[in-house]
Amino acid sequence: MRKDADKDLITQPLTPTAKHGIVVVKDPPYAAMSLSPDAAEISGLRLVDAADRARKRD
């Protein structure tokens, strides 16, 4: 299973933004995604930050 997941492995973190009180993530695929551990960790931190910024603008 690891070999199949490697071809679609996302190694760059997601780039969420806060707009009008919501968090927008434009770069993930619409299907399930496989992220490297580093990309997942950084993406998670970025999502938390974007959520905080979205709440403050609401």
XYZ file of N, CA and C in Angstrom, residues 24-50:
81
model
N -10.435 29.185 4.131
C -10.485 28.703 2.749
C -9.183 27.972 2.436
N -9.308 26.739 1.919
C -8.149 25.967 1.476
C -8.390 25.621 0.017
N -7.629 26.227 -0.877
C -7.869 26.040 -2.314
C -7.010 24.948 -2.935
N -5.892 24.611 -2.298
C -4.964 23.728 -2.982
C -5.101 22.230 -2.749
N -5.972 21.749 -1.866
C -6.039 20.283 -1.761
C -6.882 19.696 -2.896
N -6.660 18.447 -3.215
C -7.537 17.793 -4.189
C -8.906 17.546 -3.565
N -9.900 17.296 -4.383
C -11.252 17.067 -3.866
C -11.427 15.673 -3.283
N -10.512 14.774 -3.545
C -10.570 13.415 -3.005
C -9.681 13.334 -1.768
N -9.642 12.187 -1.152
C -8.759 11.979 -0.005
C -7.324 12.261 -0.415
N -6.513 12.719 0.524
C -5.128 13.037 0.178
C -4.164 12.368 1.135
N -2.964 12.126 0.643
C -1.887 11.568 1.446
C -0.830 12.648 1.602
N -0.516 12.990 2.845
C 0.484 14.011 3.112
C 1.683 13.390 3.806
N 2.846 13.952 3.529
C 4.026 13.527 4.272
C 3.848 14.017 5.714
N 4.545 13.423 6.670
C 4.411 13.866 8.053
C 4.708 15.362 8.223
N 5.729 15.861 7.550
C 6.064 17.284 7.676
C 4.966 18.163 7.081
N 4.468 17.806 5.912
C 3.406 18.586 5.280
C 2.145 18.579 6.131
N 1.821 17.444 6.728
C 0.639 17.347 7.585
C 0.789 18.219 8.829
N 1.945 18.184 9.440
C 2.170 18.973 10.654
C 2.084 20.474 10.369
N 2.766 20.923 9.330
C 2.755 22.347 8.992
C 1.360 22.775 8.542
N 0.681 21.926 7.773
C -0.680 22.237 7.333
C -1.608 22.395 8.535
N -1.461 21.517 9.509
C -2.282 21.598 10.721
C -2.066 22.902 11.461
N -0.819 23.300 11.605
C -0.515 24.565 12.271
C -1.089 25.743 11.486
N -0.975 25.693 10.175
C -1.514 26.764 9.338
C -3.036 26.836 9.425
N -3.689 25.680 9.506
C -5.143 25.664 9.647
C -5.578 26.267 10.978
N -4.877 25.942 12.044
C -5.190 26.518 13.356
C -5.010 28.034 13.326
N -3.937 28.497 12.711
C -3.687 29.930 12.603
C -4.777 30.617 11.782
N -5.160 30.021 10.664
C -6.204 30.604 9.821
C -7.543 30.627 10.558
